[in-house]
CSV table of C-alpha atoms in Angstrom, one decimal:
chain,number,residue,atom,x,y,z
A,1,UNK,CA,93.1,83.7,192.7
A,2,UNK,CA,90.7,81.5,194.7
A,3,UNK,CA,91.4,83.6,197.8
A,4,UNK,CA,90.6,86.7,195.9
A,5,UNK,CA,87.3,85.3,194.8
A,6,UNK,CA,86.4,84.4,198.4
A,7,UNK,CA,87.0,88.0,199.4
A,8,UNK,CA,84.5,89.2,196.8
A,9,UNK,CA,81.9,86.6,197.5
A,10,UNK,CA,81.1,88.3,200.7
A,11,UNK,CA,58.2,132.5,189.5
A,12,UNK,CA,56.2,131.6,192.7
A,13,UNK,CA,56.1,127.9,192.3
A,14,UNK,CA,53.3,126.0,194.0
A,15,UNK,CA,53.3,122.3,194.1
A,16,UNK,CA,49.8,121.1,194.2
A,17,UNK,CA,50.5,118.0,196.3
A,18,UNK,CA,51.4,120.3,199.2
A,19,UNK,CA,48.0,122.1,199.1
A,20,UNK,CA,45.5,119.2,198.9
A,21,UNK,CA,45.9,118.4,195.2
A,22,UNK,CA,46.9,114.9,194.1
A,23,UNK,CA,50.6,114.2,193.9
A,24,UNK,CA,51.6,114.2,190.2
A,25,UNK,CA,50.3,117.7,189.6
A,26,UNK,CA,52.3,120.9,189.8
A,27,UNK,CA,51.1,124.4,188.9
A,28,UNK,CA,53.3,127.4,188.3
A,29,UNK,CA,52.3,131.0,187.4
A,30,UNK,CA,54.2,132.1,184.2
A,31,UNK,CA,55.3,135.2,185.9
A,32,UNK,CA,55.9,136.0,189.6
A,33,UNK,CA,52.7,136.3,191.7
A,34,UNK,CA,52.6,137.5,195.3
A,35,UNK,CA,49.9,135.0,196.3
A,36,UNK,CA,50.3,131.3,196.8
A,37,UNK,CA,46.5,130.7,196.6
A,38,UNK,CA,46.5,129.9,192.9
A,39,UNK,CA,45.9,126.3,193.9
A,40,UNK,CA,43.2,125.5,196.5
A,41,UNK,CA,41.5,122.1,197.0
A,42,UNK,CA,42.8,120.8,193.7
A,43,UNK,CA,41.8,124.0,191.8
A,44,UNK,CA,44.2,126.0,189.7
A,45,UNK,CA,43.0,129.5,189.2
A,46,UNK,CA,43.6,131.5,186.0
A,47,UNK,CA,45.2,134.9,185.7
A,48,UNK,CA,43.9,137.5,183.3
A,49,UNK,CA,47.4,139.1,183.0
A,50,UNK,CA,49.4,136.0,181.9
A,51,UNK,CA,49.2,132.3,181.3
A,52,UNK,CA,49.5,129.8,184.1
A,53,UNK,CA,51.7,126.7,183.6
A,54,UNK,CA,50.5,123.4,185.0
A,55,UNK,CA,52.6,120.2,185.1
A,56,UNK,CA,50.6,117.0,185.1
A,57,UNK,CA,52.2,113.6,185.6
A,58,UNK,CA,51.4,111.2,182.8
A,59,UNK,CA,48.4,108.9,183.2
A,60,UNK,CA,47.0,111.0,186.1
A,61,UNK,CA,44.2,113.6,186.0
A,62,UNK,CA,44.9,117.3,186.0
A,63,UNK,CA,43.6,119.5,188.8
A,64,UNK,CA,40.5,121.5,188.0
A,65,UNK,CA,41.4,124.5,185.9
A,66,UNK,CA,39.2,127.4,187.0
A,67,UNK,CA,38.0,129.8,184.4
A,68,UNK,CA,38.5,132.9,186.6
A,69,UNK,CA,41.1,134.3,188.9
A,70,UNK,CA,41.0,133.7,192.7
A,71,UNK,CA,39.6,137.2,193.3
A,72,UNK,CA,36.8,136.8,190.8
A,73,UNK,CA,35.9,133.4,192.2
A,74,UNK,CA,35.1,135.0,195.6
A,75,UNK,CA,32.7,137.6,194.0
A,76,UNK,CA,29.2,137.4,192.7
A,77,UNK,CA,29.2,136.5,189.0
A,78,UNK,CA,26.0,137.1,187.0
A,79,UNK,CA,25.0,134.9,184.1
A,80,UNK,CA,28.4,133.3,183.6
A,81,UNK,CA,29.1,131.4,180.4
A,82,UNK,CA,32.3,129.5,179.7
A,83,UNK,CA,33.9,128.4,176.5
A,84,UNK,CA,36.9,126.1,176.8
A,85,UNK,CA,39.2,125.5,173.8
A,86,UNK,CA,41.8,122.8,173.7
A,87,UNK,CA,45.3,122.7,172.1
A,88,UNK,CA,43.8,121.7,168.7
A,89,UNK,CA,41.7,124.8,168.6
A,90,UNK,CA,38.4,122.9,169.1
A,91,UNK,CA,35.8,123.3,171.8
A,92,UNK,CA,36.2,120.8,174.7
A,93,UNK,CA,32.4,120.6,175.3
A,94,UNK,CA,31.4,116.9,175.2
A,95,UNK,CA,34.9,115.5,174.9
A,96,UNK,CA,35.2,112.1,176.6
A,97,UNK,CA,38.6,112.8,178.2
A,98,UNK,CA,37.6,115.9,180.1
A,99,UNK,CA,35.4,116.6,183.1
A,100,UNK,CA,33.8,120.0,182.5
A,101,UNK,CA,31.5,121.3,185.3
A,102,UNK,CA,28.6,123.7,184.9
A,103,UNK,CA,30.6,126.3,186.9
A,104,UNK,CA,33.3,126.3,184.2
A,105,UNK,CA,35.9,124.1,185.9
A,106,UNK,CA,37.9,121.8,183.6
A,107,UNK,CA,39.8,118.6,184.5
A,108,UNK,CA,41.7,116.7,181.8
A,109,UNK,CA,41.7,113.0,182.6
A,110,UNK,CA,44.3,110.3,181.9
A,111,UNK,CA,46.8,112.9,180.8
A,112,UNK,CA,49.2,111.9,178.0
A,113,UNK,CA,52.0,113.8,176.4
A,114,UNK,CA,49.9,114.5,173.3
A,115,UNK,CA,47.4,116.4,175.5
A,116,UNK,CA,50.0,119.0,176.4
A,117,UNK,CA,49.5,122.5,175.1
A,118,UNK,CA,47.4,125.6,175.6
A,119,UNK,CA,43.9,125.3,177.2
A,120,UNK,CA,42.1,128.6,177.0
A,121,UNK,CA,38.8,129.7,178.5
A,122,UNK,CA,36.6,132.7,177.8
A,123,UNK,CA,34.4,133.8,180.6
A,124,UNK,CA,31.4,135.9,179.6
A,125,UNK,CA,29.3,137.5,182.4
A,126,UNK,CA,27.1,140.4,183.0
A,127,UNK,CA,27.5,143.5,185.2
A,128,UNK,CA,24.2,145.1,186.2
A,129,UNK,CA,24.2,148.8,187.3
A,130,UNK,CA,22.4,148.9,190.6
A,131,UNK,CA,20.5,152.2,190.0
A,132,UNK,CA,19.7,151.9,186.3
A,133,UNK,CA,19.6,148.1,186.0
A,134,UNK,CA,21.6,148.6,182.8
A,135,UNK,CA,23.3,145.4,181.7
A,136,UNK,CA,26.8,145.2,180.3
A,137,UNK,CA,28.4,142.0,179.0
A,138,UNK,CA,32.0,141.4,180.0
A,139,UNK,CA,34.5,139.0,178.6
A,140,UNK,CA,37.7,137.7,180.2
A,141,UNK,CA,40.2,135.2,178.7
A,142,UNK,CA,42.3,132.8,180.7
A,143,UNK,CA,45.1,130.7,179.4
A,144,UNK,CA,46.6,127.6,180.9
A,145,UNK,CA,49.7,125.8,179.5
A,146,UNK,CA,49.6,122.1,180.5
A,147,UNK,CA,52.7,120.0,180.2
A,148,UNK,CA,52.9,116.2,180.7
A,149,UNK,CA,55.9,115.2,182.9
A,150,UNK,CA,57.5,112.0,184.3
A,151,UNK,CA,59.7,111.5,187.2
A,152,UNK,CA,63.3,111.1,186.2
A,153,UNK,CA,64.7,107.6,186.1
A,154,UNK,CA,67.5,107.0,188.5
A,155,UNK,CA,70.7,105.1,188.1
A,156,UNK,CA,73.9,105.0,190.2
A,157,UNK,CA,77.5,105.2,189.1
A,158,UNK,CA,79.7,103.3,191.5
A,159,UNK,CA,83.4,103.6,192.1
A,160,UNK,CA,85.4,101.1,194.2
A,161,UNK,CA,89.1,100.1,194.6
A,162,UNK,CA,90.9,96.9,195.1
A,163,UNK,CA,94.6,96.3,196.0
A,164,UNK,CA,96.4,93.8,193.8
A,165,UNK,CA,100.0,92.5,193.7
A,166,UNK,CA,100.9,94.0,190.4
A,167,UNK,CA,99.1,95.7,187.4
A,168,UNK,CA,100.2,93.0,185.0
A,169,UNK,CA,98.8,90.2,187.1
A,170,UNK,CA,96.7,87.9,184.8
A,171,UNK,CA,94.3,87.3,187.6
A,172,UNK,CA,93.1,91.0,187.6
A,173,UNK,CA,91.0,90.5,184.5
A,174,UNK,CA,89.5,87.2,185.8
A,175,UNK,CA,88.8,88.8,189.2
A,176,UNK,CA,87.0,91.7,187.5
A,177,UNK,CA,84.7,89.4,185.4
A,178,UNK,CA,83.9,87.4,188.5
A,179,UNK,CA,83.1,90.5,190.4
A,180,UNK,CA,80.6,91.6,187.8
A,181,UNK,CA,78.9,88.2,187.9
A,182,UNK,CA,78.5,88.3,191.7
A,183,UNK,CA,77.1,91.9,191.7
A,184,UNK,CA,74.6,91.0,189.0
A,185,UNK,CA,73.5,87.9,191.0
A,186,UNK,CA,72.9,90.1,194.0
A,187,UNK,CA,70.5,92.4,192.2
A,188,UNK,CA,69.0,90.3,189.4
A,189,UNK,CA,65.7,89.7,191.2
A,190,UNK,CA,65.1,93.5,191.1
A,191,UNK,CA,65.4,93.5,187.3
A,192,UNK,CA,68.5,95.7,187.7
A,193,UNK,CA,71.9,95.0,186.3
A,194,UNK,CA,75.5,96.2,186.1
A,195,UNK,CA,76.4,98.1,182.9
A,196,UNK,CA,79.4,100.1,181.6
A,197,UNK,CA,81.7,98.3,183.9
A,198,UNK,CA,85.5,98.9,183.5
A,199,UNK,CA,88.7,98.9,185.5
A,200,UNK,CA,92.2,100.4,185.3
A,201,UNK,CA,95.2,99.5,187.4
A,202,UNK,CA,97.3,102.3,188.9
A,203,UNK,CA,100.3,102.6,191.1
A,204,UNK,CA,99.5,104.5,194.2
A,205,UNK,CA,102.0,105.9,196.7
A,206,UNK,CA,100.4,105.5,200.2
A,207,UNK,CA,102.0,107.4,203.2
A,208,UNK,CA,103.9,104.9,205.4
A,209,UNK,CA,103.1,102.0,203.1
A,210,UNK,CA,105.1,102.8,200.0
A,211,UNK,CA,104.0,102.1,196.5
A,212,UNK,CA,100.9,99.9,196.1
A,213,UNK,CA,99.0,98.7,193.0
A,214,UNK,CA,95.3,99.2,192.9
A,215,UNK,CA,92.4,98.4,190.6
A,216,UNK,CA,90.1,101.4,190.1
A,217,UNK,CA,86.7,99.8,189.3
A,218,UNK,CA,83.7,101.7,188.0
A,219,UNK,CA,80.2,100.5,186.9
A,220,UNK,CA,76.6,101.7,186.7
A,221,UNK,CA,73.7,100.1,188.6
A,222,UNK,CA,70.9,100.3,186.0
A,223,UNK,CA,67.2,99.5,186.5
A,224,UNK,CA,66.5,98.4,183.0
A,225,UNK,CA,67.6,94.7,183.0
A,226,UNK,CA,65.5,92.4,180.8
A,227,UNK,CA,62.0,92.1,182.1
A,228,UNK,CA,61.6,95.6,183.5
A,229,UNK,CA,58.9,96.4,180.9
A,230,UNK,CA,56.6,93.9,182.5
A,231,UNK,CA,56.7,95.7,185.8
A,232,UNK,CA,55.7,99.0,184.1
A,233,UNK,CA,52.9,97.4,182.2
A,234,UNK,CA,51.4,96.4,185.6
A,235,UNK,CA,51.6,100.0,187.0
A,236,UNK,CA,52.1,102.4,184.1
A,237,UNK,CA,51.2,105.5,186.1
A,238,UNK,CA,53.8,104.7,188.7
A,239,UNK,CA,56.5,103.2,186.4
A,240,UNK,CA,59.3,105.6,187.4
A,241,UNK,CA,58.5,105.4,191.0
A,242,UNK,CA,58.6,101.6,191.0
A,243,UNK,CA,61.8,101.6,188.9
A,244,UNK,CA,63.5,104.1,191.1
A,245,UNK,CA,62.6,102.1,194.3
A,246,UNK,CA,64.1,98.9,192.7
A,247,UNK,CA,67.4,100.6,191.7
A,248,UNK,CA,67.7,102.2,195.1
A,249,UNK,CA,67.4,98.8,196.7
A,250,UNK,CA,70.0,97.5,194.3
A,251,UNK,CA,72.3,100.3,195.2
A,252,UNK,CA,71.8,99.5,198.9
A,253,UNK,CA,72.5,95.8,198.5
A,254,UNK,CA,75.8,96.5,196.6
A,255,UNK,CA,76.8,98.9,199.3
A,256,UNK,CA,76.2,96.3,201.9
A,257,UNK,CA,78.2,93.8,199.9
A,258,UNK,CA,81.3,96.0,200.0
A,259,UNK,CA,80.8,96.7,203.7
A,260,UNK,CA,81.0,93.0,204.3
A,261,UNK,CA,84.3,92.9,202.5
A,262,UNK,CA,85.8,95.1,205.1
A,263,UNK,CA,84.5,92.8,207.9
A,264,UNK,CA,85.7,89.7,206.1
A,265,UNK,CA,89.2,91.0,205.7
A,266,UNK,CA,89.5,91.9,209.3
A,267,UNK,CA,87.9,88.8,210.9
A,268,UNK,CA,87.7,85.9,208.4
A,269,UNK,CA,91.1,85.8,206.7
A,270,UNK,CA,94.3,84.7,208.3
A,271,UNK,CA,96.2,85.6,205.1
A,272,UNK,CA,95.1,88.7,203.2
A,273,UNK,CA,94.1,87.7,199.6
A,274,UNK,CA,96.2,88.9,196.7
A,275,UNK,CA,93.4,91.0,195.4
A,276,UNK,CA,91.3,92.6,198.1
A,277,UNK,CA,88.9,95.5,198.8
A,278,UNK,CA,90.3,98.9,199.8
A,279,UNK,CA,88.5,99.9,203.0
A,280,UNK,CA,86.1,102.9,202.5
A,281,UNK,CA,86.7,103.1,198.8
A,282,UNK,CA,83.1,102.5,197.8
A,283,UNK,CA,81.4,105.7,196.5
A,284,UNK,CA,78.2,106.4,194.6
A,285,UNK,CA,77.0,109.1,192.3
A,286,UNK,CA,73.4,109.6,191.4
A,287,UNK,CA,72.5,109.8,187.7
A,288,UNK,CA,69.2,110.9,186.2
A,289,UNK,CA,67.7,110.1,182.8
A,290,UNK,CA,64.5,110.8,181.0
A,291,UNK,CA,62.3,108.6,178.8
A,292,UNK,CA,62.3,109.3,175.0
A,293,UNK,CA,60.2,112.3,174.2
A,294,UNK,CA,60.9,113.9,177.6
A,295,UNK,CA,63.7,116.1,179.0
A,296,UNK,CA,64.8,118.5,181.7
A,297,UNK,CA,65.1,122.2,181.2
A,298,UNK,CA,65.7,124.4,184.2
A,299,UNK,CA,65.2,127.6,182.1
A,300,UNK,CA,62.0,126.9,180.3
A,301,UNK,CA,60.6,124.8,183.2
A,302,UNK,CA,62.6,126.2,186.0
A,303,UNK,CA,59.8,125.6,188.5
A,304,UNK,CA,59.7,121.9,187.6
A,305,UNK,CA,63.5,121.6,187.1
A,306,UNK,CA,63.6,118.1,188.6
A,307,UNK,CA,60.9,116.8,186.2
A,308,UNK,CA,61.3,115.2,182.9
A,309,UNK,CA,58.9,117.4,181.0
A,310,UNK,CA,57.5,116.6,177.6
A,311,UNK,CA,59.6,118.0,174.7
A,312,UNK,CA,58.1,121.1,173.2
A,313,UNK,CA,57.2,121.3,169.5
A,314,UNK,CA,60.4,121.8,167.5
A,315,UNK,CA,62.4,119.7,169.9
A,316,UNK,CA,62.8,115.9,170.4
A,317,UNK,CA,64.5,113.3,172.5
A,318,UNK,CA,65.2,109.9,170.8
A,319,UNK,CA,66.7,108.2,173.8
A,320,UNK,CA,67.2,108.3,177.6
A,321,UNK,CA,69.2,111.6,177.7
A,322,UNK,CA,68.1,114.3,180.0
A,323,UNK,CA,67.6,117.1,177.5
A,324,UNK,CA,65.4,117.7,174.5
A,325,UNK,CA,67.3,118.5,171.3
A,326,UNK,CA,66.4,121.2,168.9
A,327,UNK,CA,65.4,120.0,165.4
A,328,UNK,CA,67.6,121.5,162.7
A,329,UNK,CA,64.5,121.6,160.5
A,330,UNK,CA,61.7,122.2,162.9
A,331,UNK,CA,59.0,120.3,161.2
A,332,UNK,CA,57.9,118.7,164.4
A,333,UNK,CA,54.7,120.4,165.6
A,334,UNK,CA,53.7,117.9,168.4
A,335,UNK,CA,54.7,117.5,172.0
A,336,UNK,CA,56.8,114.5,173.0
A,337,UNK,CA,58.5,113.9,169.7
A,338,UNK,CA,61.1,111.1,169.6
A,339,UNK,CA,62.5,112.1,166.2
A,340,UNK,CA,62.4,115.1,163.9
């Protein structure tokens, strides 16, 4: 058993960030457009024919929503007047959480899931006939659907195998418990930990080696060990980014640990331990999860399919699953519901 422990101890989607807008903002026309100029210098232009969907990362500012389409913005507009209405049906004029310019551009600041919904603007302007100087007032309505989103949280499912003398060996269970302790110690400073760990012993027929007994070990490298909340309180707007970097580092450390097992078996042991690592058996599967109130939907939000988008009214997500569930009695009328 001691020797075994020594062996272990070793539509046209336009991403705003790509066109000069801040990372954390994505804008998508509801239907297919043939121009990719709906975003320019952190501006998202409206479309008189259909609504435009905009995805805003939580705690960041939205891009400027322009109360006209791109073509109109490049023309002369006489006596323009703008009326912006928020998701609650009230005028946005004078609201502390918006930046509303005199040219009708709207930015929603410090975006939260509760700010999601329809933002509509009515543009009133005049057309003056050149010959008669007759004035006609024109009205155009533009609708933007804003959705809060978060980056998905990452975790990693790990599979690894060890050769053992026999499946009924009492040392197998002790070895497994010691392995978990060692792996947790390797990544504990990253506020990551090992969860859902298990093993099964199988008899495996290996060509030219006969019948061997192997422990099939699986576990998840998870970024939510005790203390992770403190990290997110320090950088709430980058919480997922920091969490994901930490768990990726944890995954890399564990991979390096198992690589060292191969070296140790070849160069540091005169006698192969009873339980030892199977060379090249380490494999990793990437797992995504979303925070409560958020989920993925590659149909409704197909142009932000990798995002954890705020749950729509009538849906909810109570945990870290990747989808929003439909309420059986849709009484929920808010975005980001965690319960019905």
